[in-house]
PDB file of C-alpha atoms in Angstrom:
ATOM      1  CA  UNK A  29       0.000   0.000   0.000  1.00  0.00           C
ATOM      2  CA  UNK A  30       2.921   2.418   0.671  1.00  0.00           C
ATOM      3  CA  UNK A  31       4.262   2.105  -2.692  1.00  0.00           C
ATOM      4  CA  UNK A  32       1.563   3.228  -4.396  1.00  0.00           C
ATOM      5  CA  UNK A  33       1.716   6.237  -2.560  1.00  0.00           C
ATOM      6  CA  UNK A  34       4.762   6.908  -3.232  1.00  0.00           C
ATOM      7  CA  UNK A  35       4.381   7.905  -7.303  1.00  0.00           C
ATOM      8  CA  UNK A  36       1.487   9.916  -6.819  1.00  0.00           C
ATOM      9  CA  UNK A  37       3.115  11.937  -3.968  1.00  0.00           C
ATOM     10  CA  UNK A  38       6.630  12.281  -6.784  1.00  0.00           C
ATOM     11  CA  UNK A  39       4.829  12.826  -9.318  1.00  0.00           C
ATOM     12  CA  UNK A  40       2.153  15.722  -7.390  1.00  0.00           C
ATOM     13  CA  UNK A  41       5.412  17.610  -6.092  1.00  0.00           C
ATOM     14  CA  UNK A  42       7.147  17.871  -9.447  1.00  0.00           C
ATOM     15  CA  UNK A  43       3.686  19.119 -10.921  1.00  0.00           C
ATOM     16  CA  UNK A  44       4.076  21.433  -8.230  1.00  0.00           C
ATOM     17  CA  UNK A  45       7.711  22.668  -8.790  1.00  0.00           C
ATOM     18  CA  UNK A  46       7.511  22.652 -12.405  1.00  0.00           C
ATOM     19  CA  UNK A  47       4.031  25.158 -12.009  1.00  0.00           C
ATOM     20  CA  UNK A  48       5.823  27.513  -9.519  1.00  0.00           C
ATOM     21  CA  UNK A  49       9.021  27.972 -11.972  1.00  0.00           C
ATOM     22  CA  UNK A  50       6.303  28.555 -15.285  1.00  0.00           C
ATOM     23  CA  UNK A  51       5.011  31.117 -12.756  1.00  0.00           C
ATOM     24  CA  UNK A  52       7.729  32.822 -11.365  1.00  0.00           C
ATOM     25  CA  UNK A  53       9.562  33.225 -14.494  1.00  0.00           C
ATOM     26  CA  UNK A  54       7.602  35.380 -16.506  1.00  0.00           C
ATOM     27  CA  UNK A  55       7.373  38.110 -13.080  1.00  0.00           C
ATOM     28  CA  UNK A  56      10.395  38.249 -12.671  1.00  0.00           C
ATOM     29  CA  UNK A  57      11.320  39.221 -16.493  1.00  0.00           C
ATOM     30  CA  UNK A  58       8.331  41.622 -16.559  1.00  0.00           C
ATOM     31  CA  UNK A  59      10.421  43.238 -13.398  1.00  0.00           C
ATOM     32  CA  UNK A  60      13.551  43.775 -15.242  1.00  0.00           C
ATOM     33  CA  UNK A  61      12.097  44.739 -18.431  1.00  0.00           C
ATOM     34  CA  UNK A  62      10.131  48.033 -16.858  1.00  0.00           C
ATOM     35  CA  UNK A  63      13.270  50.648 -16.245  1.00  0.00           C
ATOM     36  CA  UNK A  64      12.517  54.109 -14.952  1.00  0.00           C
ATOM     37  CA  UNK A  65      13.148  56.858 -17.364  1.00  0.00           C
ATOM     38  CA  UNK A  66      14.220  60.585 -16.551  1.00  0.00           C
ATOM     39  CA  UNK A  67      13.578  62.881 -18.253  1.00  0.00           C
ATOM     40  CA  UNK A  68      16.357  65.933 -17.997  1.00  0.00           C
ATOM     41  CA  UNK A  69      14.632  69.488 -18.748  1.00  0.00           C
ATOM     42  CA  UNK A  70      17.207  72.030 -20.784  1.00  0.00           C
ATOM     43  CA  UNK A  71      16.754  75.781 -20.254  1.00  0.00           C
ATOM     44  CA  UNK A  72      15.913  77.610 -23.504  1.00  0.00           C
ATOM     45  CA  UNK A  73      15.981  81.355 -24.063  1.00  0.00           C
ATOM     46  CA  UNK A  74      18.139  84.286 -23.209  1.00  0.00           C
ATOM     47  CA  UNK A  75      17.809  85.834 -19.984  1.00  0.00           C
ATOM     48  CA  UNK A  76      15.800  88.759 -19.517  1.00  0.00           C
ATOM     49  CA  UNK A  77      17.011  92.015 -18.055  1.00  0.00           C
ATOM     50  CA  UNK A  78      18.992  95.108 -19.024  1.00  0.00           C
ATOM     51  CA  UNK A  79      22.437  94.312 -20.589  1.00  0.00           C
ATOM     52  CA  UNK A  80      26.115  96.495 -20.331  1.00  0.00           C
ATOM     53  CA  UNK A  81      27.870  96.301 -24.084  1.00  0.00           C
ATOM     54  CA  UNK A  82      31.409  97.550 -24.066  1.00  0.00           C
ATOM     55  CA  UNK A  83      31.611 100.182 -26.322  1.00  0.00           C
ATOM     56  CA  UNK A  84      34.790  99.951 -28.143  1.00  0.00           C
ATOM     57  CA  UNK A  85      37.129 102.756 -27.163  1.00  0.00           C
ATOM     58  CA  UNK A  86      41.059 103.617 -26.792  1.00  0.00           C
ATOM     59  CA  UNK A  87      41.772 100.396 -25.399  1.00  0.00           C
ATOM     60  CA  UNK A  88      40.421  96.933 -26.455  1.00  0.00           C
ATOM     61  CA  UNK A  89      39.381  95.853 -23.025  1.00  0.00           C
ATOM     62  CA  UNK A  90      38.226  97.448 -19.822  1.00  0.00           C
ATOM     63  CA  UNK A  91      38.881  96.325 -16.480  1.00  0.00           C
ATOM     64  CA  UNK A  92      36.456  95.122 -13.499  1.00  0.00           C
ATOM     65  CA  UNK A  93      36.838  96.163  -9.890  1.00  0.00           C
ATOM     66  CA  UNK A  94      35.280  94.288  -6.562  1.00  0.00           C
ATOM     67  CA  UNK A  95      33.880  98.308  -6.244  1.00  0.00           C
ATOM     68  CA  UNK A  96      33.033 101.203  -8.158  1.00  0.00           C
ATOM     69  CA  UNK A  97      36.259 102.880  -7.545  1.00  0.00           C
ATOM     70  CA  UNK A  98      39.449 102.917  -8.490  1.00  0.00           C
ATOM     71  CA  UNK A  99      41.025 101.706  -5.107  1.00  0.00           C
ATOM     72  CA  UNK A 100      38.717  98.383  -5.121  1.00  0.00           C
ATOM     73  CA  UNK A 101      41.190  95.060  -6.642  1.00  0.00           C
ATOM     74  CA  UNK A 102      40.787  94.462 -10.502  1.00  0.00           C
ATOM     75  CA  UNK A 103      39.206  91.895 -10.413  1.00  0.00           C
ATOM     76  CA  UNK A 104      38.848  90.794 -14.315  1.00  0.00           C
ATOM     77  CA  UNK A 105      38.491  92.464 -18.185  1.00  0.00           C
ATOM     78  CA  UNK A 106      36.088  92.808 -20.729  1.00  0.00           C
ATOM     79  CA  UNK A 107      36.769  93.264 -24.230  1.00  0.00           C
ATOM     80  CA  UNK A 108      35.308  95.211 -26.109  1.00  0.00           C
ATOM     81  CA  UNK A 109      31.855  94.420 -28.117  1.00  0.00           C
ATOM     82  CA  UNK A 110      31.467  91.307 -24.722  1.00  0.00           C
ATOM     83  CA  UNK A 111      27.811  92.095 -23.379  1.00  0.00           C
ATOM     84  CA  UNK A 112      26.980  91.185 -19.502  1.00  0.00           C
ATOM     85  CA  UNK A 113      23.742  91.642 -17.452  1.00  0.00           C
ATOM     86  CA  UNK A 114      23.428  94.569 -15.524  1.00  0.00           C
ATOM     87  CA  UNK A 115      21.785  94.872 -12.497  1.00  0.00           C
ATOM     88  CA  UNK A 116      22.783  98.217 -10.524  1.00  0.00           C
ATOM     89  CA  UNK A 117      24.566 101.496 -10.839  1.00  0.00           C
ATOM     90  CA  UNK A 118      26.543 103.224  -7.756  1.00  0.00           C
ATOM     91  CA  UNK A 119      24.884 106.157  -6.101  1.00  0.00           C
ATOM     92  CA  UNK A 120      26.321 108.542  -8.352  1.00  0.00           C
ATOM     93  CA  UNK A 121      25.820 106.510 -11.542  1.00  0.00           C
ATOM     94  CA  UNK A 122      29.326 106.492 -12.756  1.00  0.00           C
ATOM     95  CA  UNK A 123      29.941 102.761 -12.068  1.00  0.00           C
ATOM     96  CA  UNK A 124      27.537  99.742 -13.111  1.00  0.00           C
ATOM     97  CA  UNK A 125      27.165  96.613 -11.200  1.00  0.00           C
ATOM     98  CA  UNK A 126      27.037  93.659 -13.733  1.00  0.00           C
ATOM     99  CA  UNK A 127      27.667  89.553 -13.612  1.00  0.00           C
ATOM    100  CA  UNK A 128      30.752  88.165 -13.977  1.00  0.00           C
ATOM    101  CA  UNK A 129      30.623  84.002 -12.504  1.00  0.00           C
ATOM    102  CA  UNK A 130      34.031  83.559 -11.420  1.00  0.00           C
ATOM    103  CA  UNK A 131      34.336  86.199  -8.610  1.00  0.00           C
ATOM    104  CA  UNK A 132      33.486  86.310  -4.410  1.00  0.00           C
ATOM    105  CA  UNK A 133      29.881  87.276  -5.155  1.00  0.00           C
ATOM    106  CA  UNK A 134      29.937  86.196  -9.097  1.00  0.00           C
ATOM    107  CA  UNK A 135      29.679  90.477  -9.757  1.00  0.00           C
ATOM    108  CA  UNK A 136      31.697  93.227 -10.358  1.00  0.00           C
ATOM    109  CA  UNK A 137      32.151  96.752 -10.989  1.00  0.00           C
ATOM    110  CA  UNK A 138      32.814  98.073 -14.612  1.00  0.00           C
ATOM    111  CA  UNK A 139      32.890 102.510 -15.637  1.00  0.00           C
ATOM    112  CA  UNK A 140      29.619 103.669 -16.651  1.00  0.00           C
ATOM    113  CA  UNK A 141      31.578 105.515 -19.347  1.00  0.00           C
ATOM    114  CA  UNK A 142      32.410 102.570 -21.133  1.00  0.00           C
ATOM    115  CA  UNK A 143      29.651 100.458 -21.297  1.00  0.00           C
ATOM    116  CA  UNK A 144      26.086 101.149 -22.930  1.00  0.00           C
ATOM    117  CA  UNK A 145      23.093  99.848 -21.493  1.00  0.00           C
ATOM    118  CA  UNK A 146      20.434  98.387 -23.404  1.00  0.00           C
ATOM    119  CA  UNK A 147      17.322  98.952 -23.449  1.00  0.00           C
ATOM    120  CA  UNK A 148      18.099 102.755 -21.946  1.00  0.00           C
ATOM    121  CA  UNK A 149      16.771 102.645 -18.381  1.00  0.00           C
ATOM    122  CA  UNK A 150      17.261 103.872 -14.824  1.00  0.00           C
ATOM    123  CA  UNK A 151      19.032 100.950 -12.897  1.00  0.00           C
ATOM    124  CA  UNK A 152      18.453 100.304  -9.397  1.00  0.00           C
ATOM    125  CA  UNK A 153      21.047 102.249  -6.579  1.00  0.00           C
ATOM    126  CA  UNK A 154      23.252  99.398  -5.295  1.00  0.00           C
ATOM    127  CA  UNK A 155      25.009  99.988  -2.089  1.00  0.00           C
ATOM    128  CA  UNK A 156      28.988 100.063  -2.405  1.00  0.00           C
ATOM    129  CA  UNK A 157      31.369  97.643  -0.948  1.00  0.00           C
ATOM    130  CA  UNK A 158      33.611  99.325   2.058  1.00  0.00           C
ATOM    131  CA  UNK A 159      36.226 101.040   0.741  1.00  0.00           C
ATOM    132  CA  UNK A 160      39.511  98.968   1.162  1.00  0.00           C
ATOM    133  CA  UNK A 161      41.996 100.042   3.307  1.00  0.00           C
ATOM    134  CA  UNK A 162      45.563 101.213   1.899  1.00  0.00           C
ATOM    135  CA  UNK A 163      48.544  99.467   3.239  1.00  0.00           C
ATOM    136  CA  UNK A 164      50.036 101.354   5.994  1.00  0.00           C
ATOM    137  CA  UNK A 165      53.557 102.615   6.010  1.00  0.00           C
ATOM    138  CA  UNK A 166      56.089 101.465   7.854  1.00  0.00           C
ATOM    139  CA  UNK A 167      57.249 103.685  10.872  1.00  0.00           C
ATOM    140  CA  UNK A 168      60.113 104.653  12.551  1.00  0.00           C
ATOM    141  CA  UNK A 169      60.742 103.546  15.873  1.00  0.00           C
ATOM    142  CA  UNK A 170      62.265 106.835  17.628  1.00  0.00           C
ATOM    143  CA  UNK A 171      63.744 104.945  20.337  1.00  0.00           C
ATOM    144  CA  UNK A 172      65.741 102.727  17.723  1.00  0.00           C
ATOM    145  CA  UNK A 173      66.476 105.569  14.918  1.00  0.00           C
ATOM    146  CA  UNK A 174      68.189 107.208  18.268  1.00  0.00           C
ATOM    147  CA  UNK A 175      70.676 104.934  18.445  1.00  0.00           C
ATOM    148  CA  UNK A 176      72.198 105.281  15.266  1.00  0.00           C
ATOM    149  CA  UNK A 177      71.953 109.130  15.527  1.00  0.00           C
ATOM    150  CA  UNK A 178      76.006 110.715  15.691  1.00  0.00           C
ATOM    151  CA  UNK A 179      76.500 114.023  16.536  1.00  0.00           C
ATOM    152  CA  UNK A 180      79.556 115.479  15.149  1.00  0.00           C
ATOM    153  CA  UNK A 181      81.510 117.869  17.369  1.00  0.00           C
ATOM    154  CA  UNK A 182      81.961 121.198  16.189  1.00  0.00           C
ATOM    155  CA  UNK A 183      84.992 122.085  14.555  1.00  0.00           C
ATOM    156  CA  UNK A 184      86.507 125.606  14.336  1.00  0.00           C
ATOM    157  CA  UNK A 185      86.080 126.586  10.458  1.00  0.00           C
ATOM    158  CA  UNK A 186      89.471 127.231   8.833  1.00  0.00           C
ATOM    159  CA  UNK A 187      90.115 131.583   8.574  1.00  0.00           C
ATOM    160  CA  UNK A 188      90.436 132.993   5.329  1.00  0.00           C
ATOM    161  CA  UNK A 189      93.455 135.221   4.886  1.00  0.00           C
ATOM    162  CA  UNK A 190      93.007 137.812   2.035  1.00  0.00           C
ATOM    163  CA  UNK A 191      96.336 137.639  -0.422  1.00  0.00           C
ATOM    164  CA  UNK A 192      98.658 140.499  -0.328  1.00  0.00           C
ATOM    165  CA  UNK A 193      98.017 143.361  -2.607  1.00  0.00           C
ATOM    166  CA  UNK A 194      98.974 143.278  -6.109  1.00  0.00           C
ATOM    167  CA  UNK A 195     101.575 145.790  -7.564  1.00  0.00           C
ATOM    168  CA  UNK A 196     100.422 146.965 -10.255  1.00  0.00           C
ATOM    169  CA  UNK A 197     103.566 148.651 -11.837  1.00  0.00           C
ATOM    170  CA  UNK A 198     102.993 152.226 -14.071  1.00  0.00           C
ATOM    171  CA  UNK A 199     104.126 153.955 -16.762  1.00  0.00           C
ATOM    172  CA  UNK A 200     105.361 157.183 -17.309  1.00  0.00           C
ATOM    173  CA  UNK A 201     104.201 158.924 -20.967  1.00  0.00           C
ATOM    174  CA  UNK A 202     106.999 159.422 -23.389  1.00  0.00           C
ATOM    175  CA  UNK A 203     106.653 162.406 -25.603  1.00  0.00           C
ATOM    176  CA  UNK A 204     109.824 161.393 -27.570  1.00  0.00           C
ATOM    177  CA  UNK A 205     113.436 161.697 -27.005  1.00  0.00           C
ATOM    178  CA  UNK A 206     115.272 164.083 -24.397  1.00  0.00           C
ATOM    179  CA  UNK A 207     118.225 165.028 -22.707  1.00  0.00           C
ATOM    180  CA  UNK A 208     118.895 165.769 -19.444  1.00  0.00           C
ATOM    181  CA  UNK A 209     115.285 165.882 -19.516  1.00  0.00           C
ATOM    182  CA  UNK A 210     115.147 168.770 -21.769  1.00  0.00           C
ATOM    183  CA  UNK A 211     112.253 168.788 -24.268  1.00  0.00           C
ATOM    184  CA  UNK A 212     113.898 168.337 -27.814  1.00  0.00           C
ATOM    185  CA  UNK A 213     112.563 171.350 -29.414  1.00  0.00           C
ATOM    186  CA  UNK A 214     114.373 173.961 -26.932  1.00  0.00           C
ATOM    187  CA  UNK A 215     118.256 171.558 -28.348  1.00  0.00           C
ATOM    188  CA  UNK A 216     116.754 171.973 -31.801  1.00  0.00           C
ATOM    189  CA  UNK A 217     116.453 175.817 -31.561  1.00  0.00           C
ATOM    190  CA  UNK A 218     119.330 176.135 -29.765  1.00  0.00           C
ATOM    191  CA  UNK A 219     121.669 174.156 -32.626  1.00  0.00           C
ATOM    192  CA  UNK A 220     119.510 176.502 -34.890  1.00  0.00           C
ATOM    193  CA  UNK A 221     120.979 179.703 -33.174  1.00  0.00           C
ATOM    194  CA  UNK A 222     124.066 178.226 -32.989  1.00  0.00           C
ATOM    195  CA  UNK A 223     124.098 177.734 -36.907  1.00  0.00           C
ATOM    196  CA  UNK A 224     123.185 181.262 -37.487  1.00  0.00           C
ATOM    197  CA  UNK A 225     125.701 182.815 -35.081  1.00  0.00           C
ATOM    198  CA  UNK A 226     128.581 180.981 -36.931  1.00  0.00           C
ATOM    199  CA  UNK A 227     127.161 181.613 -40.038  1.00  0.00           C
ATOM    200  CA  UNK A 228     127.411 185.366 -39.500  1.00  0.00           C
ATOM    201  CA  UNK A 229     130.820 185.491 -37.888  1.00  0.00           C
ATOM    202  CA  UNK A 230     132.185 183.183 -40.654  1.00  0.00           C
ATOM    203  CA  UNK A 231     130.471 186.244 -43.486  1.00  0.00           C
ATOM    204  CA  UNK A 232     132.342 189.111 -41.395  1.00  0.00           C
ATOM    205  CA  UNK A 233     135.416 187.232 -41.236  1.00  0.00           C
ATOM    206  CA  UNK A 234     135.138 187.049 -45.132  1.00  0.00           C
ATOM    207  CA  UNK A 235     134.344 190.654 -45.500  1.00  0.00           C
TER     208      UNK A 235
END
């Protein structure tokens, strides 16, 4: 009696397995087969908003400051033609506050001189950055400069002694030959009365 228990027991159990695997199969590849999908959305469009264009000018970039000033860092450039959004001006209006990714804060300063905004509007005040310091100079420690202060002791200045004078020797005007410091007309009339006086004894003597 056992035995013939036995087959219909084998055979009910593989019935059994071999209807669980026909079932399980086709669940488990239905599973697999259905993946998620995602979807990634991609941003179309230009941004909207007022825009700085360089304007092209002496130079062919311009330069960005962390500030509208001068003393603020340069931060980056802009050539000319490059457009950026704007999105302030400085309390007077001579600096505009535009994007630039990259920098603490992603923005930066740019002269309102050198940009054109388009479409023409008023843009919003933005408050400035503080003003950065400037680098202190270095100072002199008194106490320290003292010790390398020498004082010279005063010295007698040397006394100038003038030169003796200069003799200057002169000359006397000559009028033209003397004698015995006779002028030479009175010797020539003399001679000349001379002449005549022997000339006139000599004529009596012949007479």
């Amino acid at each position: 009696m056992r035995r013939r228990w036995v087959a219909p027991i084998l055979l009910a159990c593989l019935m059994l397995l071999t209807l669980a695997f026909t079932w399980l199969t086709p669940v488990e590849a239905g599973d697999l087969a259905q993946l998620p999908t995602i979807s990634i959305a991609t941003v179309t469009g230009t941004p909207a908003g007022p825009v700085a264009i360089v304007v092209p000018g002496n130079e062919p970039q311009i330069n960005l400051r962390s500030g509208p000033g001068s003393l603020y860092d340069r931060v980056g450039v802009l050539l000319v033609g490059q457009t950026v959004p704007a999105k302030g001006r400085s309390p007077k209006g001579e600096w505009i506050l535009v994007d630039y990714p990259g920098v603490p804060g992603g923005q930066a300063w740019v002269y309102a001189l050198y940009v054109e905004i388009k479409p023409k509007m008023q843009l919003p005040i933005v408050e400035p950055p503080p003003t950065p310091t400037l680098a202190q100079t270095a100072t002199i420690d008194p106490t320290l400069a003292a010790r390398f202060v020498v004082t010279l002791a005063p010295t007698r200045l040397p006394t100038f002694t003038p030169p003796p004078p200069l003799a200057i020797p002169t000359f006397m005007a000559d009028n033209g030959p003397s004698l015995g410091r006779l002028p030479m007309g009175f010797i020539i009339m003399g001679l000349a009365a001379l002449g005549v006086f022997f000339g006139i004894v000599a004529f009596a003597q012949g007479r």
